[in-house]
XYZ file of C-alpha atoms in Angstrom:
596
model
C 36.100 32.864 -10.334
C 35.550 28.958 -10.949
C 32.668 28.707 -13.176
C 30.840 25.460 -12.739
C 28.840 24.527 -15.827
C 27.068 21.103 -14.806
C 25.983 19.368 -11.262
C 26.630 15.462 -11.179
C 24.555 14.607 -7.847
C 24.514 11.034 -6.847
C 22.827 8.691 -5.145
C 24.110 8.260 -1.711
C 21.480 6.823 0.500
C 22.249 3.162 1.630
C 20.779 1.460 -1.154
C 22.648 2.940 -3.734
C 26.018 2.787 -1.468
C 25.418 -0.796 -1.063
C 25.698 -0.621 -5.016
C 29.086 1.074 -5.478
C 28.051 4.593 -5.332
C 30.792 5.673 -3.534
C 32.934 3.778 -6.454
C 31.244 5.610 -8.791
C 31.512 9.341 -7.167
C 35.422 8.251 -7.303
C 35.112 6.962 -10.910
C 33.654 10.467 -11.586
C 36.393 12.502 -10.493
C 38.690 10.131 -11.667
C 37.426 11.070 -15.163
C 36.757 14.420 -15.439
C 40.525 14.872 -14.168
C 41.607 12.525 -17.041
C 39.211 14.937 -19.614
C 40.685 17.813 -18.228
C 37.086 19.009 -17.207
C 37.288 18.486 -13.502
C 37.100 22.239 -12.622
C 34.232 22.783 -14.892
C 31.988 20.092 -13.168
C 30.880 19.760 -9.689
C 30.065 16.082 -8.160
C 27.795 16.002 -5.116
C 26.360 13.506 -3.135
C 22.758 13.297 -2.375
C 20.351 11.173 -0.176
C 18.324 8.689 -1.615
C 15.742 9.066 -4.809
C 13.070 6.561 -3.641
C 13.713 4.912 -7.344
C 15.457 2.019 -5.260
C 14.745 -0.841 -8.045
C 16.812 1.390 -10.517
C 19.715 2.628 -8.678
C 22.269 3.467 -8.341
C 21.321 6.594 -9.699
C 22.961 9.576 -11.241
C 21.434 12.655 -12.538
C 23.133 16.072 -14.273
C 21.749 19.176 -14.418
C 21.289 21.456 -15.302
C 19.151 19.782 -17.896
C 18.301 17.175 -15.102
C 19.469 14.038 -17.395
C 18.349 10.984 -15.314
C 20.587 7.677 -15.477
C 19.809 4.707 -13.846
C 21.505 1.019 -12.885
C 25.034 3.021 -13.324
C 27.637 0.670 -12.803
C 31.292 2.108 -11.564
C 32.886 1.015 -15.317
C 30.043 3.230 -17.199
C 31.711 6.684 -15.254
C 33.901 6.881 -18.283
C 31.170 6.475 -20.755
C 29.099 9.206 -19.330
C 32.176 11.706 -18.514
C 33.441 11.507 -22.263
C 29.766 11.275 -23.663
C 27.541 13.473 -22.085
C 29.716 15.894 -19.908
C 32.988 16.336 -22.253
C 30.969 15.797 -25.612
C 27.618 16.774 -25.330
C 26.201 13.542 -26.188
C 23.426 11.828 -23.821
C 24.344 8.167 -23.236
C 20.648 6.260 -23.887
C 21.401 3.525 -23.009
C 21.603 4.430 -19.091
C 18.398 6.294 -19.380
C 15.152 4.376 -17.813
C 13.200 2.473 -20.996
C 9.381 2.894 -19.593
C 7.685 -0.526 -20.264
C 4.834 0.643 -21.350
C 6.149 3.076 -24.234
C 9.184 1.078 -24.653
C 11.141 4.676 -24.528
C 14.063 5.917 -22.922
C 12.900 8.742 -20.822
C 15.515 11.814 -19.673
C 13.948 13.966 -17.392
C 13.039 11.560 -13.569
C 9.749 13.851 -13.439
C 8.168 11.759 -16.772
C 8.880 8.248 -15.548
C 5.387 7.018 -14.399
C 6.628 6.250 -10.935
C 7.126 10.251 -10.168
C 4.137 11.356 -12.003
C 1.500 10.608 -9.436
C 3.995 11.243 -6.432
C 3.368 14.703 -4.552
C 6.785 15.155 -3.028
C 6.349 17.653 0.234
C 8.913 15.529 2.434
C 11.152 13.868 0.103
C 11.534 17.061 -1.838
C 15.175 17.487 -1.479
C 15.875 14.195 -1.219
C 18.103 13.064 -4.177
C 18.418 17.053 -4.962
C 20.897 18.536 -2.091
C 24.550 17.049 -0.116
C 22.953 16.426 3.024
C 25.872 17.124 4.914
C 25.745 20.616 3.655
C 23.490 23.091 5.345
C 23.987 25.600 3.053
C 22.355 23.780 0.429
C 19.281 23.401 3.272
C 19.859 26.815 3.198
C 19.554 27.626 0.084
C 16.132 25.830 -0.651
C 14.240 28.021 2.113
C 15.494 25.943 5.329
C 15.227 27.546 8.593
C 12.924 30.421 7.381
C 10.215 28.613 9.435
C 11.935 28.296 12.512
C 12.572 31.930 12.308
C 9.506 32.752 11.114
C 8.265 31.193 14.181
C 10.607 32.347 16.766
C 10.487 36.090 16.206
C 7.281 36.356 14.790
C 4.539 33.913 16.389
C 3.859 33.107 19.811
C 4.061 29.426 21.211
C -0.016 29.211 20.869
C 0.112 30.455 17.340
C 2.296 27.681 16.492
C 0.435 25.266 17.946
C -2.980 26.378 16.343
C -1.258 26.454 12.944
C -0.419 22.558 13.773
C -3.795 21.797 14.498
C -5.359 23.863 11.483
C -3.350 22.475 9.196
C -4.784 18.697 10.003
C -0.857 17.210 10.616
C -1.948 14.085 11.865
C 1.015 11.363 13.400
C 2.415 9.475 10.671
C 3.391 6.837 12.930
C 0.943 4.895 13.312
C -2.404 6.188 14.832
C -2.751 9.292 13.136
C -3.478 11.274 15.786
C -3.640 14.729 15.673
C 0.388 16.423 15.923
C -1.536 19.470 17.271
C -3.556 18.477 20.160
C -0.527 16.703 21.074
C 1.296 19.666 20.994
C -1.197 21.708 22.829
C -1.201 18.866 25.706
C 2.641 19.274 26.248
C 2.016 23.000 25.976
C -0.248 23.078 28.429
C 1.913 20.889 30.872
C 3.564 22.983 33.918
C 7.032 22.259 34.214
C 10.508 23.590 34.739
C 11.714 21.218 32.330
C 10.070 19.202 28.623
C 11.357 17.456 26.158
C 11.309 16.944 22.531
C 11.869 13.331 21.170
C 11.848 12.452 17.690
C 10.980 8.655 17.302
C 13.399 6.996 14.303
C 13.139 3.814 16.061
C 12.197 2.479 12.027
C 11.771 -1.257 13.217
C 9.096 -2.512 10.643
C 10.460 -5.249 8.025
C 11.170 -3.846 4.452
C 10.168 -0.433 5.812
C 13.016 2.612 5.057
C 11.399 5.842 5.132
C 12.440 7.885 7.915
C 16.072 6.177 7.308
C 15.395 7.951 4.322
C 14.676 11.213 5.577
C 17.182 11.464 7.928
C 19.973 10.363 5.419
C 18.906 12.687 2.758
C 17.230 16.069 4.074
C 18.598 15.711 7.723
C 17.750 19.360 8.497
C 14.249 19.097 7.684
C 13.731 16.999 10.789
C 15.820 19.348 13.047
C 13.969 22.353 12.019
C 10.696 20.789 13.072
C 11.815 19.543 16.341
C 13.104 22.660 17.107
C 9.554 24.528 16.197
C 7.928 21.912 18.410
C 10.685 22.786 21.140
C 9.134 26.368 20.710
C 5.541 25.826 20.844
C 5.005 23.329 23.817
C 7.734 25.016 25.744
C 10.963 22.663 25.231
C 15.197 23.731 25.402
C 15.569 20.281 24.843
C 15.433 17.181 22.880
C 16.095 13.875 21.318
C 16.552 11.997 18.279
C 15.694 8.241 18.980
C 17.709 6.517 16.038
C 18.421 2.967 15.479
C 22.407 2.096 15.552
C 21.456 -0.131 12.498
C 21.179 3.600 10.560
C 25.169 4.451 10.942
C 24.557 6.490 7.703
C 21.319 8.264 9.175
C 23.433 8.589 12.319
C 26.571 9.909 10.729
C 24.779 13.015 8.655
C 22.388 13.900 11.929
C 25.637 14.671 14.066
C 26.679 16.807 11.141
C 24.012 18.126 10.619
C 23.240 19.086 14.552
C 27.062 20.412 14.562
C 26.309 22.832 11.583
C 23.319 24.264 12.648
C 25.029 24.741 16.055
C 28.182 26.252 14.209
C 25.157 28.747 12.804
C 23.597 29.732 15.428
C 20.489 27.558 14.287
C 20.702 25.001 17.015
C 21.900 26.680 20.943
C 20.911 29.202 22.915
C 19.491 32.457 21.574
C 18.361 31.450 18.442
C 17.807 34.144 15.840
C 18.195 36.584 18.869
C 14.697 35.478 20.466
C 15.547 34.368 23.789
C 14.484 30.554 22.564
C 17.175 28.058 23.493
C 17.236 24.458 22.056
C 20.071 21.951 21.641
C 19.615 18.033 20.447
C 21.067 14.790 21.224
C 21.491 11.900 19.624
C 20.533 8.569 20.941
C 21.320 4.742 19.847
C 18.941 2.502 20.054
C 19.817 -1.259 19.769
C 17.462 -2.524 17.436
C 14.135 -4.035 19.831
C 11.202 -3.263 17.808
C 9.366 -2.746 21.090
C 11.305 0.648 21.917
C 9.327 1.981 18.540
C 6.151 2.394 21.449
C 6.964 5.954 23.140
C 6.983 4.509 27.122
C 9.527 1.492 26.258
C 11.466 4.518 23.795
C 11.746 6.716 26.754
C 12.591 3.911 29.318
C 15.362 3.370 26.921
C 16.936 6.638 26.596
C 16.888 7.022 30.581
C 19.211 4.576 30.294
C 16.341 1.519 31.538
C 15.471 -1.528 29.747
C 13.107 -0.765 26.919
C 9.588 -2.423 28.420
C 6.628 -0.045 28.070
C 4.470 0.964 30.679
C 0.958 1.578 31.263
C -0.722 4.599 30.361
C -1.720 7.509 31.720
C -0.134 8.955 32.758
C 0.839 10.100 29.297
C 4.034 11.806 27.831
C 2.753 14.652 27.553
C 2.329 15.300 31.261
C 4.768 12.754 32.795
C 7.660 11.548 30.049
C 11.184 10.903 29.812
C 12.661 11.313 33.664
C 9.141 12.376 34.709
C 8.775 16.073 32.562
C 6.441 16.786 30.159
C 7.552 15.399 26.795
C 6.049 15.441 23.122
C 6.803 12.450 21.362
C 6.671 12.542 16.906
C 8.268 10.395 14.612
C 10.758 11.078 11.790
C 8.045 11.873 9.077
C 5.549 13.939 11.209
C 8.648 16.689 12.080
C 9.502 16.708 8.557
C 6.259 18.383 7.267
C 6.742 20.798 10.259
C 8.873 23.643 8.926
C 6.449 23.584 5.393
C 2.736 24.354 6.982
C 4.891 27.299 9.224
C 6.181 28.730 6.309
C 3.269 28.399 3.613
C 0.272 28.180 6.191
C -2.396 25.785 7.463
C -4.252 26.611 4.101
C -1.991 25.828 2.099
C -1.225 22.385 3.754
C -4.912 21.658 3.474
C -5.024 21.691 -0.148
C -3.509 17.980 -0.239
C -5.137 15.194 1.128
C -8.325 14.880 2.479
C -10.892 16.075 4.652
C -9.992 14.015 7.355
C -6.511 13.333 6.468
C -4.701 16.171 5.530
C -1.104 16.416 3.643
C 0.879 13.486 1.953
C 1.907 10.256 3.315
C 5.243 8.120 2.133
C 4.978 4.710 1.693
C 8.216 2.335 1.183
C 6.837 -0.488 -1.638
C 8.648 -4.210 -1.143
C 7.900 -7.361 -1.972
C 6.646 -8.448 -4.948
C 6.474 -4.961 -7.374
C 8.496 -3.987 -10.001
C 9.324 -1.015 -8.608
C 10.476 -1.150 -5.083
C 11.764 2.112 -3.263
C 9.907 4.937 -1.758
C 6.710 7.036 -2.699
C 5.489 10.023 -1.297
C 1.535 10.468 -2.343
C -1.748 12.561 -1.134
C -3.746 10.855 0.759
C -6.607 9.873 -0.815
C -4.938 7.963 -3.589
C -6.202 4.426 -4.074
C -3.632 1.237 -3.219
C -4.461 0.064 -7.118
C -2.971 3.336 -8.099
C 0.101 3.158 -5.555
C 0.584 -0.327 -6.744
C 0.197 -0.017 -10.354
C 0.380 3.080 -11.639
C 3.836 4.135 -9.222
C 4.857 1.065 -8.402
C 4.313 -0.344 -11.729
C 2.549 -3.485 -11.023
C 3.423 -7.389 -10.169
C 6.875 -8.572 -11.047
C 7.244 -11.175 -13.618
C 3.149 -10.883 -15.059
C 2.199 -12.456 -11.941
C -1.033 -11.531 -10.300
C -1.890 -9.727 -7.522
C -3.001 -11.293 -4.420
C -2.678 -9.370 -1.585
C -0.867 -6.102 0.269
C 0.596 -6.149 3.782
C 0.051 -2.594 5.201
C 0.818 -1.518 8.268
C 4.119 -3.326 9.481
C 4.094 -6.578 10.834
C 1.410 -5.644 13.236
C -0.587 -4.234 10.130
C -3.348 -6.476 7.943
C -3.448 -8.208 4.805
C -5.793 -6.601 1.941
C -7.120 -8.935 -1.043
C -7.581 -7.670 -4.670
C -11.075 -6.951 -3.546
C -9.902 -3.431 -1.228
C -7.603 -2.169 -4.256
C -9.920 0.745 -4.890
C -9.797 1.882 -1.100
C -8.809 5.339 -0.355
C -5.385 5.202 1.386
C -6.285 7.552 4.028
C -6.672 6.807 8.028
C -10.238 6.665 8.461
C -11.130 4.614 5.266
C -8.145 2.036 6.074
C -9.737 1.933 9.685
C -13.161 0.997 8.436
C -11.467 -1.269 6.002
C -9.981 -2.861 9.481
C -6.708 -1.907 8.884
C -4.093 1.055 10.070
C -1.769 3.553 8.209
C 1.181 2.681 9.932
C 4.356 4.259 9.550
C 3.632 3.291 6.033
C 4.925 -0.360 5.226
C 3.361 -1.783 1.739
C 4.221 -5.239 1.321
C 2.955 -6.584 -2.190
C 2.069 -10.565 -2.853
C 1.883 -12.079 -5.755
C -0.108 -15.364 -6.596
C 2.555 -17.841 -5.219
C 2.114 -16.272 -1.680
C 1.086 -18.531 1.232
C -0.997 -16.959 2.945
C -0.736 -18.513 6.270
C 2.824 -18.619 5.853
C 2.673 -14.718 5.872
C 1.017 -14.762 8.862
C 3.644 -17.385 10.571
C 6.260 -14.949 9.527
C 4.752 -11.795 10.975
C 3.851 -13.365 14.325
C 7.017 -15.200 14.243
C 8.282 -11.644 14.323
C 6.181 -9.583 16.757
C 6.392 -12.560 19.006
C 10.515 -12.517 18.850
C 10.653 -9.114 19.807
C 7.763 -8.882 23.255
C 9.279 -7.609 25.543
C 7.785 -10.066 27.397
C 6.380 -7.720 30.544
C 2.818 -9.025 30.261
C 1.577 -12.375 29.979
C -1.080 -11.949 27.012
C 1.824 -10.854 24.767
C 4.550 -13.435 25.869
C 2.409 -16.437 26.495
C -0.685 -15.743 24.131
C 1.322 -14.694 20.911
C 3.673 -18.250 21.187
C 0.810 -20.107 21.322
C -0.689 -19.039 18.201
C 2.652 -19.020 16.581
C 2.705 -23.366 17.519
C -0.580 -23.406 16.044
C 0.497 -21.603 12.993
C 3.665 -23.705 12.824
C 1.865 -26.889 13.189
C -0.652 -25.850 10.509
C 2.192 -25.425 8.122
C 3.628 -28.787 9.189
C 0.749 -30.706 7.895
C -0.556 -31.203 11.736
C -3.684 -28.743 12.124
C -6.321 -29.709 13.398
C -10.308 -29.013 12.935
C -10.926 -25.999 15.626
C -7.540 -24.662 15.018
C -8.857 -21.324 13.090
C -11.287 -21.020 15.391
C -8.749 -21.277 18.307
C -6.671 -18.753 16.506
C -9.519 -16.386 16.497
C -10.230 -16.728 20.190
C -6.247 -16.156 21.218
C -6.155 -13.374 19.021
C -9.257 -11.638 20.968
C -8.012 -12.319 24.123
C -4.460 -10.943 23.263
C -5.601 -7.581 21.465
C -8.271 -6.911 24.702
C -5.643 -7.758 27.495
C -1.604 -7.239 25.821
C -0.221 -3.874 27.659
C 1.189 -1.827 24.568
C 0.278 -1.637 21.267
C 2.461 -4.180 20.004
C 0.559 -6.801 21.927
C -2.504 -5.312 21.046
C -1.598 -5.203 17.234
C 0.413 -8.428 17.302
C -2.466 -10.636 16.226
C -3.759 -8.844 13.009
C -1.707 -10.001 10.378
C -3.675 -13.368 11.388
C -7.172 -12.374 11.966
C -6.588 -10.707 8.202
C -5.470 -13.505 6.427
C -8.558 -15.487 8.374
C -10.497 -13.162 6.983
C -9.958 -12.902 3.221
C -7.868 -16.396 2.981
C -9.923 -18.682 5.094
C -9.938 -21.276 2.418
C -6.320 -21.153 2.359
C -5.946 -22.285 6.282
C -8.768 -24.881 5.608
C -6.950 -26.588 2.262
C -3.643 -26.583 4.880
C -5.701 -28.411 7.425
C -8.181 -30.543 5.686
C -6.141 -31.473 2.997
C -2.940 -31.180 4.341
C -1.772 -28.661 0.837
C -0.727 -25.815 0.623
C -2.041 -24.535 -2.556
C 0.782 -21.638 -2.846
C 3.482 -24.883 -2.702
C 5.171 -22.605 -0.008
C 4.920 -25.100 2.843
C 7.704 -27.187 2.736
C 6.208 -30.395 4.501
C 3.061 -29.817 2.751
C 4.710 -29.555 -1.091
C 5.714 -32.357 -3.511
C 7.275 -32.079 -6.743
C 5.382 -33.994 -9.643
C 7.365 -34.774 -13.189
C 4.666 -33.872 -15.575
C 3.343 -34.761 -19.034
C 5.950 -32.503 -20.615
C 8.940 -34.038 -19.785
C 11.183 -35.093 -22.363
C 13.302 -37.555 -20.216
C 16.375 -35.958 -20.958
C 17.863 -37.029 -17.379
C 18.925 -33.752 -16.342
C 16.680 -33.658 -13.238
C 17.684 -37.187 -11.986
C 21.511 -36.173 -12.371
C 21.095 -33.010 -10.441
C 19.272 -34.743 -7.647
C 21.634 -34.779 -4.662
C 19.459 -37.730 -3.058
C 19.089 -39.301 -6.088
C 15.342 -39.584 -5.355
C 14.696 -39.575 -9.708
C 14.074 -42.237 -12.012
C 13.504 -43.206 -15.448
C 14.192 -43.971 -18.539
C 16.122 -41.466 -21.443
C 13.177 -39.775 -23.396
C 10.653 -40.933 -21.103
C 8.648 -39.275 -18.079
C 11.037 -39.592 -15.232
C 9.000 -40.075 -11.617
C 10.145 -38.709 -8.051
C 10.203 -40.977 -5.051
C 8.111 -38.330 -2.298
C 9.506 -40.729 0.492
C 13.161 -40.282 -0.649
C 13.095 -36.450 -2.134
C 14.039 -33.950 0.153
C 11.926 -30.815 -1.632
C 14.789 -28.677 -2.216
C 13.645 -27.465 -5.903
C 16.948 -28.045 -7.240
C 15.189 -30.856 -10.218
C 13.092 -27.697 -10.739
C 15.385 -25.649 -10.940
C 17.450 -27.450 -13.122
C 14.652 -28.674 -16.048
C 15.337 -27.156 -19.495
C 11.553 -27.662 -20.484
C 9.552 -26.384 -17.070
C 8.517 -30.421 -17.190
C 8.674 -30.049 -13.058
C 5.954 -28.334 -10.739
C 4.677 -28.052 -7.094
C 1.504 -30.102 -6.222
């Protein structure tokens, strides 16, 4: 019998693939072969770690060594090292910043230690497209549990106990929704997982599905047993081909096992899943323009009620949950409402992941109670600002989400205290700014967004979100005018009281936000035509300043030749000749160059 004395797992979600994972697996076996170790050692390929800044990433356990930023010519160095002598290679371990040590073990690197991992669990820990390993870490026990040993309405009252709200957006409660569908008469319902993940920077039910597939199976199938279901469907973007790749294996498996199909675990419950492509329009993320779109319509959404759960996809009853609500499914069956309501709090129950971009140190994914506080998502996980900058304010909530100053960083990150704070959840979005953020140029890009992708069905939406984005635009130009913030204001009313889905409705709050907390900013770009970030384009100039040394550099570089001066003396730009493209910036040995 082989005896396997060491697991290499690594990373194989996108990020890390994009990376030259898949080089590196190779390099791996490449190595051990050329050790002679290769039947001693076993390489598998996991989903993704949420350490995205770091990766790719390799760990080996059984003494759960954790390497990070391994490039495909360090394989060797490793193999002969660690695996063939024993030896631990430091200088691939992650150097915390603030102890200025190399740390071995993932679980002691600040960015895990205030994580709570419920859903990402076995992310980063099993081969996805292996449902034994599923298997082996408890997976299916609560579909079983369910099917021979509860009744539909147990299920559903263990849902509601347990507090699940939707982690797509709203938060409302997973149970009632349940009990809704259950309550539906009907021949025929449906189950329809929503991956239609069309937020910018925003990755975590790609995540999900690319590392701990079978997670979100099992919990579509217990919702296919509770409301009444032998059928359903995963929404998925065709922009996921990875995500797409290990669902069909993993729906195949658990077919193969009796798992997925008719009869499962011998309890007269039938339930098979399909997989369906969406092409990429953010709109088909709202559940009437998602269903539209599987029937085979274009995706426009429609007005409501009546609501899925009595009238959904081709008129039946349908329950409608996104990637990240299914996946805590299968844990409050098997542990109990109780249990789940130990995390979280009293109002918002469980964990919540949040993908961190933008400006942060540590981008990638974290799964924390909610409860926690943004300062300590932002500082403590995501280990603060990149390059010393300072903070200045967090996107959350996609682009139809709001924009927090340093003032909120002490809220509560739970649904009812972001609410009263003005804001939403989300599907969990954090996008961080730093000090050299323009403001209003966020909000331009957001809108810019959520108007590109109306649908364009109802006239607040099509009409009412353009015309704030030519305000917006002329702002940035240097041509706003006094009322214009005011004017913005009124649009945005208008559009969130009349739009018909909640992408029209939601469209305008990256704006009102930024009104909000950065009014000064929007008055600076319209009084004194500056923008104070020097973000603006039309509204920047670069100034030579008292510390240049007139070494010429800048005036060489200049493709317009727009710089002039003497050698050792403070050079000057011509603003009516220089074409703002940074590159004398850029270019300045002694920082002598700046935005004004």
């Amino acid at each position: 019998m082989q005896h396997i004395r060491a697991h290499v797992l690594v990373c194989g979600g996108t990020g890390c693939k994009s990376s030259g994972s898949k080089e590196i697996q190779l390099n791996f076996a490449k190595y051990l072969k050329e050790f002679s170790i290769e039947d001693e050692i076993m390489i598998v390929e996991t989903g993704c770690h949420g350490f995205c800044a770091n990766g790719p990433l390799v760990t080996i356990y059984p003494e759960g060594t954790f390497y990070c930023r391994v490039k495909p010519d360090g394989v060797k160095e490793i193999v002969e090292s660690h695996l063939y002598k024993g030896q631990i290679v430091d200088r691939l371990l992650y150097n915390e910043p603030q102890t200025q040590g190399a740390i071995r073990n993932h679980s002691d690197i600040a960015f895990y230690k205030k994580q709570h991992r419920l859903i990402l669990a076995h992310c980063g820990l099993i081969n996805p497209e292996k449902i034994e390993e599923y298997i082996a870490f408890g997976g299916y026990m609560a579909l079983a549990k369910a099917v021979t040993t509860m009744t539909s309405d147990e299920v559903v009252d263990v849902i509601k106990k347990s507090g699940l709200r939707g982690r797509g957006g709203a938060g409302f409660s997973t149970g009632t929704k349940w009990q809704f569908a259950r309550n539906s008469v009907s021949d025929k319902k449906y189950v329809i997982c929503n991956a239609d993940e069309g937020d910018p920077g925003v990755f975590m039910d790609r995540s999900v599905l690319e590392g701990d597939p079978h997670r979100v199976l099992e919990g579509m199938a217990i919702c296919g047993y509770a409301i009444g279901a032998d059928e359903g469907y995963i929404y998925v973007r065709a922009e996921y081909p990875l995500a797409v790749k290990r669902l069909r294996i993993a729906i195949e498996q658990a077919e193969k096992m009796g798992l997925l199909g008719n009869n499962i675990f011998n309890s007269g419950f039938n339930f098979r899943l399909q997989i369906k492509e969406g092409a990429g329009a953010f709109v088909c993320g709202e559940e009437t323009a998602l269903m539209a779109s599987i029937e085979g319509k274009r995706g426009m959404p429609h007005p409501r009620p009546p609501f899925p759960a009595s009238s959904g996809l081709w008129g039946k009853p349908t329950n409608i949950n996104n990637v990240e609500t299914f996946a805590n499914v299968s844990e409050i069956i098997k542990n109990g409402a109780e249990w789940y309501c130990q995390f979280g709090t009293e109002t918002s129950k469980g964990t919540k992941v949040f993908a961190l971009t933008g400006k942060i140190n540590h981008t990638g994914l974290a799964e924390v109670p909610m409860g926690i506080s943004m300062r300590e998502i932002i500082f403590d996980i995501g280990g603060g600002i990149t390059n010393g900058k300072k903070f200045k304010a967090v996107q959350i909530g996609g682009p139809s989400g709001r924009c927090l100053p340093e003032s909120m960083l002490d809220l509560s990150v739970d649904y009812d205290s972001l609410t009263a704070a003005g804001a939403m959840m989300g599907s969990g979005g954090l996008v961080i700014m730093d000090e050299d953020t323009c403001m209003v140029d966020v909000a331009k890009f957001f809108l810019n967004f959520t108007q590109s992708e109306s649908c364009g069905k109802c006239t607040p939406c099509r009409e009412g979100t353009e015309r704030m984005l030519e305000i917006l635009t002329r702002i940035t130009e240097g041509q706003g005018r006094e009322g214009d913030i005011e004017l913005l204001e009124n649009l945005a009313k208008n559009i969130k009281e009349t739009a018909l889905c909640g992408l029209g409705q939601t469209a305008p709050n990256p704006v009102l936000s930024t009104i909000k907390y950065f009014r000064h900013e929007y008055e600076v770009h319209i009084q004194e035509k500056r923008c104070p970030a020097g973000v603006c384009e039309k509204l920047t100039n670069y100034v030579v300043t008292e510390t240049c040394k007139g070494c010429g550099l800048c005036a060489r570089n200049c493709p317009v030749k727009a710089i002039s001066g003497a050698v050792k003396q403070r050079h000057v730009i011509n603003t009516a000749v220089c074409i703002k493209c940074g590159t004398c910036m850029t270019n300045c040995p002694f920082k002598a160059i700046k935005k004004a």
